XYZ file of C-alpha atoms in Angstrom:
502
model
C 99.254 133.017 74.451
C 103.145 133.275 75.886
C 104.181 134.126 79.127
C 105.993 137.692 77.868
C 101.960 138.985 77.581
C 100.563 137.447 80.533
C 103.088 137.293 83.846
C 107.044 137.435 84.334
C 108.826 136.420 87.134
C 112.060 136.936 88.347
C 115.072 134.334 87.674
C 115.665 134.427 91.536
C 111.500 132.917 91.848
C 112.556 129.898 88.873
C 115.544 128.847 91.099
C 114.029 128.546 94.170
C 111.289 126.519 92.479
C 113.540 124.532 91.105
C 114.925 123.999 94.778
C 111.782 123.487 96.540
C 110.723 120.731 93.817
C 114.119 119.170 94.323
C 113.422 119.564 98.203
C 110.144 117.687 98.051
C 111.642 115.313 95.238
C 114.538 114.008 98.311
C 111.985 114.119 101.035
C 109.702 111.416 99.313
C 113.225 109.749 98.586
C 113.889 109.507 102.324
C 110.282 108.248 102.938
C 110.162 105.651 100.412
C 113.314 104.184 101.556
C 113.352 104.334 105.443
C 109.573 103.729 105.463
C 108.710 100.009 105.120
C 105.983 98.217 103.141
C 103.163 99.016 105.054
C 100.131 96.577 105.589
C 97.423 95.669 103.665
C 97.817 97.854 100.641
C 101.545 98.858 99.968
C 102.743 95.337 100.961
C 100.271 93.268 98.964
C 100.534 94.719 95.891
C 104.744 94.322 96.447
C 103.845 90.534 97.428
C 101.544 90.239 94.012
C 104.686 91.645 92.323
C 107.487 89.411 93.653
C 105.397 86.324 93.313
C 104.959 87.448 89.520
C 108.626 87.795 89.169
C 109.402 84.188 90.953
C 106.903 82.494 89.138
C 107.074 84.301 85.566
C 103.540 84.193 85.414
C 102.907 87.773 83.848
C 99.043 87.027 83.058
C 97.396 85.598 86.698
C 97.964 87.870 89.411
C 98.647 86.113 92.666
C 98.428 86.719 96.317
C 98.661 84.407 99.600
C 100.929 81.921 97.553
C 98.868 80.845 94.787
C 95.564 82.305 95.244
C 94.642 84.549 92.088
C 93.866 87.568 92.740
C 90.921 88.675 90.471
C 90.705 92.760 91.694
C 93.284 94.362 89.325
C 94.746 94.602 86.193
C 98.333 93.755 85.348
C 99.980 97.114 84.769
C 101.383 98.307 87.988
C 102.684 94.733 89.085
C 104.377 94.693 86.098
C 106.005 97.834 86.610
C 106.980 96.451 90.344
C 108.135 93.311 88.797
C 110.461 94.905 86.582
C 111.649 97.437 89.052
C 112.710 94.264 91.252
C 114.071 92.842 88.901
C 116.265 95.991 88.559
C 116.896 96.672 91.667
C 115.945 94.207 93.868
C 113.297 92.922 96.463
C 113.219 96.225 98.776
C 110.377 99.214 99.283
C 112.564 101.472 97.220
C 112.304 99.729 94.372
C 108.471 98.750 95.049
C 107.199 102.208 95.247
C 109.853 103.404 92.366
C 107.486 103.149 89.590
C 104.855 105.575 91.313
C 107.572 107.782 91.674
C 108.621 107.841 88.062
C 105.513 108.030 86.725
C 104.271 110.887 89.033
C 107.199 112.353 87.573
C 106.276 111.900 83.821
C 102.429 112.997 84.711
C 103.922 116.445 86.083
C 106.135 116.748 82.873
C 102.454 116.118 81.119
C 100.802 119.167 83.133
C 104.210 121.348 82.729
C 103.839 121.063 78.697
C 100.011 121.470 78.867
C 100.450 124.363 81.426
C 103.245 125.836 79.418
C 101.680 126.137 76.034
C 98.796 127.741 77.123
C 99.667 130.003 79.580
C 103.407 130.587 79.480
C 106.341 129.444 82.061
C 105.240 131.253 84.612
C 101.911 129.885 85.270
C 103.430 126.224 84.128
C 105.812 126.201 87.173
C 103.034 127.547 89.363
C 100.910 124.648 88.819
C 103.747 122.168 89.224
C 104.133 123.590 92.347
C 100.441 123.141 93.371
C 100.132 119.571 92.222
C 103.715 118.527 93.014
C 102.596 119.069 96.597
C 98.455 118.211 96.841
C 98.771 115.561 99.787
C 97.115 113.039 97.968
C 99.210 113.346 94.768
C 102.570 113.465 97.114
C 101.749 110.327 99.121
C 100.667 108.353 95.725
C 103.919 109.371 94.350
C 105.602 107.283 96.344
C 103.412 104.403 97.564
C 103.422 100.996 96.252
C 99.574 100.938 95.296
C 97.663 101.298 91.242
C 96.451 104.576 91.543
C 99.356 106.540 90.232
C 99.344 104.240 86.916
C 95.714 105.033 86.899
C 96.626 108.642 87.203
C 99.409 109.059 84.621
C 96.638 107.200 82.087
C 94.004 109.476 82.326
C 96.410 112.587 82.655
C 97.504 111.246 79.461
C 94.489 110.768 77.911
C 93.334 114.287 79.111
C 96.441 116.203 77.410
C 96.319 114.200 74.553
C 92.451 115.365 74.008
C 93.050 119.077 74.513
C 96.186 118.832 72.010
C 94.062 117.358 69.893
C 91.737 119.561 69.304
C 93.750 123.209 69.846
C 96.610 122.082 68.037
C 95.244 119.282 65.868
C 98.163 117.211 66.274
C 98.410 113.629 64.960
C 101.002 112.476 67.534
C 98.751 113.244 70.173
C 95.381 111.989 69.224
C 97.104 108.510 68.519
C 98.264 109.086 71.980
C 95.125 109.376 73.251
C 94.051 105.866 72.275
C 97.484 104.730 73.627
C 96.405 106.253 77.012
C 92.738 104.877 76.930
C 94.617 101.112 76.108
C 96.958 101.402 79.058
C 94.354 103.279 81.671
C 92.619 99.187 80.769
C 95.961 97.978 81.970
C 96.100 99.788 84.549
C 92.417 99.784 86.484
C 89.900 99.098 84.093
C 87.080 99.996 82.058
C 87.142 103.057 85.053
C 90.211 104.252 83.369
C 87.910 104.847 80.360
C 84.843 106.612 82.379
C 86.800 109.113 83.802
C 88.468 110.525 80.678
C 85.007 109.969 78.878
C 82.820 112.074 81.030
C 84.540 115.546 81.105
C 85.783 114.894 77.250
C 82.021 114.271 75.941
C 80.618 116.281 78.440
C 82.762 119.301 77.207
C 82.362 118.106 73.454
C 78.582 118.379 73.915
C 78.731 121.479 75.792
C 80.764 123.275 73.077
C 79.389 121.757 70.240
C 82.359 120.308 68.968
C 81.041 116.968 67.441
C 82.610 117.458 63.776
C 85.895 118.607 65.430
C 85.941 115.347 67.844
C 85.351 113.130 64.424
C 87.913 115.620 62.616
C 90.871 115.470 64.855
C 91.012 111.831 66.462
C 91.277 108.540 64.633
C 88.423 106.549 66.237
C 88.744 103.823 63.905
C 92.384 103.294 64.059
C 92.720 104.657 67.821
C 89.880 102.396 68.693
C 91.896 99.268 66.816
C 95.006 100.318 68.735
C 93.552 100.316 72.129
C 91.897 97.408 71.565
C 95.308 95.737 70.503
C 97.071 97.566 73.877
C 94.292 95.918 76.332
C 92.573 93.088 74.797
C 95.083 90.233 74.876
C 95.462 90.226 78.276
C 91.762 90.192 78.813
C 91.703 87.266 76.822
C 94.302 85.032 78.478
C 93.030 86.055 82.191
C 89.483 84.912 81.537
C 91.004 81.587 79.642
C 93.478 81.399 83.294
C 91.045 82.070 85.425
C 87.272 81.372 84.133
C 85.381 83.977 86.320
C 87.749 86.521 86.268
C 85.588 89.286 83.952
C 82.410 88.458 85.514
C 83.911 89.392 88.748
C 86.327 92.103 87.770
C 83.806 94.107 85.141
C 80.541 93.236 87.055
C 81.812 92.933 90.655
C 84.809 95.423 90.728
C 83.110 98.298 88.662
C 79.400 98.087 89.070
C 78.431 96.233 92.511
C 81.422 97.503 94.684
C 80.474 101.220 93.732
C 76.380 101.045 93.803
C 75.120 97.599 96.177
C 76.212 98.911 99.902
C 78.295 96.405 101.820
C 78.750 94.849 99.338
C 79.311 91.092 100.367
C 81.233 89.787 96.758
C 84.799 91.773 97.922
C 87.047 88.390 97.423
C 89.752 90.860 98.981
C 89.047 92.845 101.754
C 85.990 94.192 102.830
C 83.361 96.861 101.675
C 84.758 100.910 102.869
C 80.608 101.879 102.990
C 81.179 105.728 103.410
C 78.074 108.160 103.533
C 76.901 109.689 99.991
C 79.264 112.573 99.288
C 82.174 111.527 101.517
C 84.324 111.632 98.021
C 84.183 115.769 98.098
C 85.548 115.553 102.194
C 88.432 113.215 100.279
C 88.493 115.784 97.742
C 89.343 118.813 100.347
C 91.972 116.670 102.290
C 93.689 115.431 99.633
C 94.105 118.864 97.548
C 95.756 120.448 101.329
C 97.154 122.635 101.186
C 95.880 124.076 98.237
C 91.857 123.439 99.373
C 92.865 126.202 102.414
C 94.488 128.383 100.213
C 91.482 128.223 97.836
C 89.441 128.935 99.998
C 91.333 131.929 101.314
C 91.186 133.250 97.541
C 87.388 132.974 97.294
C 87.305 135.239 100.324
C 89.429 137.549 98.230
C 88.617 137.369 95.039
C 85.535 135.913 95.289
C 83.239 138.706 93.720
C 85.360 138.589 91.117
C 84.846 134.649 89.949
C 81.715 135.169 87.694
C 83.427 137.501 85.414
C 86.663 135.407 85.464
C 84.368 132.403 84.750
C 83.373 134.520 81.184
C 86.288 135.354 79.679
C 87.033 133.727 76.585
C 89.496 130.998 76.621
C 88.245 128.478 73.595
C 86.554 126.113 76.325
C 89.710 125.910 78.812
C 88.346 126.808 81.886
C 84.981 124.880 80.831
C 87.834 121.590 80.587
C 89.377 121.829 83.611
C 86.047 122.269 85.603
C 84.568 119.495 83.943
C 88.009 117.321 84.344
C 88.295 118.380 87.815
C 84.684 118.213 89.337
C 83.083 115.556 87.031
C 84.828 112.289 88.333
C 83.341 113.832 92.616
C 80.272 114.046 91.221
C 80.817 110.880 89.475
C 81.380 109.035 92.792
C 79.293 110.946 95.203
C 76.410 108.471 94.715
C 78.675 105.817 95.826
C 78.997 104.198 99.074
C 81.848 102.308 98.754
C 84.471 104.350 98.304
C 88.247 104.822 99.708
C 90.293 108.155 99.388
C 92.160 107.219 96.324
C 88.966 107.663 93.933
C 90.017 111.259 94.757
C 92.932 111.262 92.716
C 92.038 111.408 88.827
C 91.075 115.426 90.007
C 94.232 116.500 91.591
C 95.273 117.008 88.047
C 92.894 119.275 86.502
C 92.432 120.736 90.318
C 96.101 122.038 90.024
C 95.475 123.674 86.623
C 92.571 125.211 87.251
C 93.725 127.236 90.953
C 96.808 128.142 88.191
C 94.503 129.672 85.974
C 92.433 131.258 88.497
C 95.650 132.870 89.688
C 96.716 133.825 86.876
C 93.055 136.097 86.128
C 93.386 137.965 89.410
C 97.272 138.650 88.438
C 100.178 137.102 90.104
C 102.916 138.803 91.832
C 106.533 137.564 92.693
C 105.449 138.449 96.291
C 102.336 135.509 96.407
C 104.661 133.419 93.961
C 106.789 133.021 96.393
C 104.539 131.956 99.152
C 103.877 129.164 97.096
C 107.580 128.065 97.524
C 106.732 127.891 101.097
C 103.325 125.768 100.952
C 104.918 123.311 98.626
C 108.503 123.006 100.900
C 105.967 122.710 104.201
C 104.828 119.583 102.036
C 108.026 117.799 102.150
C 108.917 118.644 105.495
C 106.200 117.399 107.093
C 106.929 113.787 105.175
C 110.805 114.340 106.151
C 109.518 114.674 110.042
C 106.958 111.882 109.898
C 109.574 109.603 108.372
C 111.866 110.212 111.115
C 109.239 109.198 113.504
C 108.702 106.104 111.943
C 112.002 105.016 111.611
C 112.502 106.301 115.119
C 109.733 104.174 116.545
C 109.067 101.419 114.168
C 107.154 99.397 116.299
C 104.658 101.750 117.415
C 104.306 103.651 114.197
C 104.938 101.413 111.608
C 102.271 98.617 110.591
C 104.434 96.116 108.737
C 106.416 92.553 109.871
C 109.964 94.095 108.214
C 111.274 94.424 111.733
C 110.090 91.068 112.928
C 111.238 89.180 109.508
C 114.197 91.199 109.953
C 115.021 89.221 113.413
C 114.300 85.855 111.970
C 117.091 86.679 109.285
C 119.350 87.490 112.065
C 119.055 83.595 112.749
C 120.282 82.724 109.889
C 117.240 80.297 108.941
C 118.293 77.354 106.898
C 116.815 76.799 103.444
C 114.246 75.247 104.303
C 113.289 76.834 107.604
C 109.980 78.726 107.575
C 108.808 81.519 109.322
C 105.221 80.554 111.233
C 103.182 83.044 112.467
C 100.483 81.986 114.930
C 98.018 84.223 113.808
C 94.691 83.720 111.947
C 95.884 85.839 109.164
C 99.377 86.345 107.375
C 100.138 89.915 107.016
C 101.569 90.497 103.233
C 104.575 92.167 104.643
C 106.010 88.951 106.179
C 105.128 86.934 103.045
C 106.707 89.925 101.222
C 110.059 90.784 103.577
C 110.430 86.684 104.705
C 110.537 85.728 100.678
C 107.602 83.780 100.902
C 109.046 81.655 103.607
C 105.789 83.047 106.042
C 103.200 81.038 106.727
C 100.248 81.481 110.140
C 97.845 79.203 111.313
C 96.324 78.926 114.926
C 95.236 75.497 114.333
C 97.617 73.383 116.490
C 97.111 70.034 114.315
C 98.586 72.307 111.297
C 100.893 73.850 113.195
C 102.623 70.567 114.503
C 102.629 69.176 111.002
C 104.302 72.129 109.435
C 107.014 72.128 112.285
C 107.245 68.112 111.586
C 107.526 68.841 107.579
C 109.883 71.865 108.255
C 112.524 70.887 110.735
C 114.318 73.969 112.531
C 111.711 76.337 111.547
C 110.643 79.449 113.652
C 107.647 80.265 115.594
C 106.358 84.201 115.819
C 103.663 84.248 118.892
C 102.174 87.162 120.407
C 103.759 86.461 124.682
C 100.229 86.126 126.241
C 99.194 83.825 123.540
C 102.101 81.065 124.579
C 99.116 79.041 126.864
C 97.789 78.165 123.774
C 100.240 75.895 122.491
C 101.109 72.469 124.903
C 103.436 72.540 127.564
C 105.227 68.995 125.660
C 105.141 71.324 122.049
C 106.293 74.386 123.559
C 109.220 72.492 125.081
C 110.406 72.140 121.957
C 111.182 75.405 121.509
C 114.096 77.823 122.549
C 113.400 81.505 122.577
C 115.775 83.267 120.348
C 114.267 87.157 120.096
C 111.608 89.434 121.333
C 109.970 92.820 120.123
C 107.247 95.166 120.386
C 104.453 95.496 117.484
C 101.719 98.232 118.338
C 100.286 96.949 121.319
C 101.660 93.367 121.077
C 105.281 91.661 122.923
C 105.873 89.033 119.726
C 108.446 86.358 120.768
C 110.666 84.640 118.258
C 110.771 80.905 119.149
C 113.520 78.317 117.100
C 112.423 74.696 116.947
C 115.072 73.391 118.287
C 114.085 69.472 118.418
C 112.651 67.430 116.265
C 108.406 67.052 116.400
C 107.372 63.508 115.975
C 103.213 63.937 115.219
C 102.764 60.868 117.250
C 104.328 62.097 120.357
C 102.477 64.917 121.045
C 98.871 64.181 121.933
C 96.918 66.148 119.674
C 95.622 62.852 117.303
C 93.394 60.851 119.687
């Protein structure tokens, strides 16, 4: 099929999608620049990646200086790593590899949109997806999700090519895809491409063409040869790790609730289904606008549901609805298991759209939905950067005052604090440490000469009147609801002149 028998638009519409994409495009520019690393998830995974590129340890993943850390696979942090090494140790850089790869997924969807339907309907469902919520904010957020995306995306397109076109380039690339998806999350990489492809292969009766058109012994051999070796080497670094990462990460987080093995965090026990409410907020705007063409057009959907396509609509619902129902008998979920849908979801309200007929009129509404997008980003950014310590969760601005000091070499930062926020580990260069144990804390300041002391103000009782004199107080800010004070050692600690050994 080609766009000249199935919808034209006008020249004017392709420009000011190609403005409105660019819009959105600078707005998540702003954000991922002004916006710091934001605590837990954004920072730790930038910590993971710094320590990788300090250490040169590309195989063991590391968090909280020197403890592996056994959740993930390597492929993101590697991305980060490399990006740093670029670029730099900044959030820019950190979240620049979602952004570039959300790029390359939409030029995926463009080509697969393109082909079947024509231009039109191609820069429709750029639109859609471009501007989902869920997809927007993963674009430009330092987490693994949009390497997880781009793989099954990948793996997706390749399949369909595959089989309509029966190209060779693209059923090796769908091995490729399967390899990296293990890079980049897991064997989960490899169950969500599986169920809609076999699920659609069985409902169409395709099996010949599935053995026909890919080369499962050679694909097989070169994902195998993409993932394996670095399978091998983490379970010879760390004996434990695929126990806990096959077993732990991909069968008792998603089916034991509260699950007490999390080494990282803690269980996100959600009520049975909660993955379809994830599903609605992360597709807005597009889930209100859906629903507003049900209302419409709803009548209308079985015999749009039957017209013959060669299994296309039959993909996209099983590629789009498969991986909620897939998770809806989990407990222990978080919004991002969402994602692998937006996707197909953005294809499939395309295709829709394209049944009931689309006019240059409702074409350009969507120029309007999708801008909205980015404009709400380019407001909440300026809020954050506006108000950093009541919006923004992250130690930038507090690490930030400490480098004001100009710290010597071998001044640290020392949070009293029962836990060290990734941020400071990430923005102080590793130079953060936190302990409320006053033995430890005397010891690092003995160790450490001229270090600095973060303490939240009604906290200072805590530490002894002859330790506290020690101190000079060189900064203050607000964080959320706390008045942190910056405090330089400014005299020597001698352990046996304090009082705390008796």
């Amino acid at each position: 099929m080609t766009e000249t028998n199935q919808i034209k638009l006008s020249i004017n519409f392709y420009r000011k999608a190609v403005l409105a994409l660019l819009f959105i495009l600078l707005c998540r520019l702003v954000a991922m620049y002004f916006v710091p690393l934001m605590d837990t998830t954004e920072s730790r995974y930038s910590e993971i990646a710094r320590e990788m590129l300090r250490s040169h340890n590309w195989i063991t993943l590391y968090h909280h200086y020197g403890t592996p850390f056994l959740a993930k696979p390597p492929l993101s942090t590697w991305l980060t790593a490399f990006s740093f090494q670029l670029f730099g140790l900044n959030a820019l850089a950190a979240r620049l590899p979602s952004l570039l790869l959300s790029l390359g997924l939409l030029g995926l969807i463009w080509s697969l949109a393109k082909k079947r339907n024509g231009q039109a309907v191609a820069t429709i469902t750029i639109l859609f997806l471009s501007s989902c919520l869920y997809f927007y904010l993963n674009a430009g957020a330092t987490m693994t999700d949009a390497s997880l995306i781009f793989c099954t995306t990948l793996s997706m397109v390749s399949f369909w090519h595959s089989m309509s076109s029966h190209s060779k380039i693209w059923s090796y690339l769908f091995f490729v895809a399967l390899g990296l998806g293990l890079l980049a999350k897991g064997p989960v990489a490899t169950v969500l491409t599986a169920m809609p492809v076999f699920s659609w292969v069985l409902l169409r009766h395709q099996w010949k063409a599935l053995w026909v058109n890919l080369p499962w012994i050679t694909g097989s051999l070169i994902t195998l040869a993409i993932a394996l070796p670095w399978y091998i080497l983490a379970e010879i670094r760390t004996p434990g790790f695929l126990n806990y990462f096959i077993i732990g990460e991909h069968f008792l987080r998603f089916y034991v609730p509260e699950w007490k093995g999390n080494m990282y965090g803690y269980s996100h026990a959600k009520p049975y289904g909660a993955i379809w409410i994830y599903g609605l907020i992360g597709l807005f705007p597009w889930s209100v606008a859906a629903g507003l063409w049900l209302l419409h057009h709803g009548k209308k959907l079985p015999s749009l549901l039957r017209e013959e396509d060669q299994g296309w609509l039959l993909y996209l619902l099983l590629w789009a609805y498969l991986p909620l129902i897939f998770f809806t008998f989990s407990k222990n979920i978080i919004y991002t298991y969402a994602f692998s849908s937006l996707p197909a979801f953005a294809l499939l309200f395309a295709e829709l759209w394209k049944r009931t007929g689309i006019t240059e009129r409702n074409a350009t509404s969507i120029l309007y939905l999708t801008s909205f997008i980015g404009l709400s980003f380019l407001v909440a950014t300026t809020v954050i950067a506006l108000n950093p310590d009541k919006m923004a969760k992250s130690q930038k601005m507090v690490v930030s005052l400490w480098k004001k000091q100009n710290p010597p070499p071998h001044s640290k930062l020392i949070y009293w604090a029962t836990r060290l926020e990734y941020s400071a580990q990430f923005y102080s260069d590793g130079k953060a440490l936190s302990t409320r144990n006053l033995y430890y804390l005397a010891f690092l300041l003995a160790s450490n000469p001229n270090s600095y002391l973060v303490i939240n103000a009604p906290e200072l009782p805590q530490i002894p009147p002859n330790l506290l004199a020690k101190f000079k107080q060189v900064a203050e800010t607000r964080f959320l609801n706390c008045q942190l004070l910056l405090l330089y050692n400014q005299e020597k600690v001698e352990l046996s002149g304090l009082g705390l050994w008796r």
